[in-house]
Each structure stands twice: as C-alpha cells, then as structure tokens.
Amino acid sequence: MKSNTITYGILRAIGILAGILLLLYFLYAIRSVLTYIVVAAVISLIGRPIIRFLRRRLKFKNGLAVGFTMLIIFGVLFGVMAMFIPLIAEQGQNLSLLNLDSLKDDLSSLFNQINTYFSDRNIDLFKTLESMDLGSTFSFGAIPNLLNGVLGALGSLSIGLFSVIFITFFLLKDSALLHQGIMTFVKDNNEYRATQSFNKIKDLLSRYFLGLLLQILVLFILYTIILLVFGIENAIVIAFLCALLNLIPYVGPLIGGVIMMVLSMSSNLGADFQAVILPTTIKVMVCYLIAQLIDNFISQPFIFSNSVKSHPLEIFLIIIIAGLLFGVVGMIVAIPVYTALKVIAKEFVPDIKIVQKLTKDL
C-alpha cells in the first residue's frame, strides 16, 4: 500500500511537471499571438477613458464610441508614421542627386578638423580607430540576409498590425471580454477579489499609459524647440524619435542623445568644426540634458505618483532589477507588471507587513 502511494505520488509529480513543460512550450510557440494580445490590451487601456468620455458626456452608442476611439488612436499612430515618409523620401532624393566628390571632400575636411582638434590635446584618433579594427567586423555577404530579414519583418508587421487592430476592436467593444477570460482560471470563491483587483489594475494602468503619452508629448515639445532654435533639419521627426526612445527607461535617453548629437553634427556638414560644429553640438547637448532633467525630476515623479501610486525610488529599483533580470524588455514592462502585482497582493494577502507598506497608497 505504501509503495503504491509512493509510486502514485511520483507519477503524479512527473505528470504535473510534464504538463507545466508542455504549457510553457505552448506559450513559447504562440508568443507572437500573446504579444498581439498584450499590445491590443495596452491600446484598449489607453482608449478606455476616451470611450467613457464619448459614452457619458457626448451620449455616443457603444459601437459608435468604439469606432470613433479606434479612428483617433490609429489615426494618430498612422499620422506619426507618415511623419517619417517625407524624411525617407527626402533622403532618397538626396542620395540620387548626391555629389559624391563634394560629400567626400566635406567628410574628409570634417574628419581632418576633428583629428586636428584631438591631436592638439595629445589624442591620436587614427591609432585609436585602427585598434578598433572596424573593417574586420563587416561582411558584404551579410547584405542579402539583411534584405531578406527586412522583407520578412515587413510581412510579420503587416500580419501583426491587422491582428492588433482586430483584437483591439473587440476588447474595446466588449470591455468584459478580457475579464471573463481571466475569470475562467479563478476559483469561484476568489472571483470577487479577482474582479476588484482586475478593475483596479485597469484604472491604474489606463492612467499610467496616458501619463506616458503626456511624458512623450512634453519631451517632444522640448526637443522640437531645441532643434528648431539651432536650425537642425527635420527637427519634428528627430524630436519625436528621441522622445519615443524615452519609453525605454535610462537606456532610451542615452540612445536619443547619441542620435541628436550625430544629427546635429551632420546638419552642419561642411562648416568649420571648431567654430561651428563643435559649439552648436555642445549647445544642443546641454539643452538636451536640461530637457532630460526636467523629465526626470518633474514629469516622471508626477506621472508615477499620480498614476501607479509608487514612490520614484521604488520605481527606480524595480526598473533596475527588471533590467538586470530580463534586459530592455524587462525595463519597459517593469512598472505595469509591478503595479499589477501590488494590486493583487493587496487584495489577496493584505495582512503581510511588507504588502501593507508597499500598497498603503493604493
């Protein structure tokens, strides 16, 4: 009897482990679908306040409110994408009409001026570049693979865009759809607390994502002013790209700063390096740093304290830990996931002291 019980326990454990592994494999296999659902859920959370406004204030019917909301959201999205089309077309035209000899002379002059500037400060730029051995890292054989990858990415993007639009429509049209799907995995005696948690999470994340849009808008305005003041070409597109990179905590602003620095230098290509290019670039980067300080010490604390009800230091530690564990993706999703876990913990384990401390403002 005892041996039968032990055997049953072992087989049961093996069965549970096999089931978990199969479930993980299944989730990995459909990861693209899960991504579409997550993106659609985020868009629906952003559109939720708009639908509420249209239905309550303007007395729109549900279907009309959903259609109008999707028109606004995806209209803004496609409008933003359309901003880059003139830039790409202009660059293509510039390449077709490019005077290669003039460009070569400008680049050679710029590089010589940069090298002279560093040589006066006892820095051998040529030796430094040679030690990097950049040529050995590039292979022309990779170009066809790159083109195939781009075409494949465009095909996947088309399928993903259609899927996201389709899922978003039904999540907005039937706000209880996602809730009902989650409730199928919850025990009957926990449904009330799960519903309370779900509604609280929806409210907090809706405010959080709207706060992020406000943050990007503020940075976009600041960057646009900076670039226009210093006469940088395509200021609006560059400003939007750099502002959008701030969605990646800590790493995004660094990438945006590099992009802004390079484009600031290239916009004055052909001018004197020490008299024009270097001073202009320094001024742009100082203004960029000021804009980042405004974002870090004014915009972000306001967003975090009024949306997810978390202290800025708490958010900082969570983002760093998520980045160390899961990389850039972890940094992006850290705050929404942490907020959801806090709400669930407050509803299901409110007696634990650390939960009480972390969720006292929820």
Coordinates of C-alpha atoms in Angstrom, one line a residue, residues 18 93 133 151 219 240 290:
A18 CA 5.3 17.3 -17.9
Q93 CA 16.3 62.1 -53.3
D133 CA 39.7 47.1 -36.4
L151 CA 11.2 41.8 -46.1
L219 CA 9.7 65.8 -24.3
F240 CA 9.6 62.6 -31.9
I290 CA 18.3 70.1 -19.3

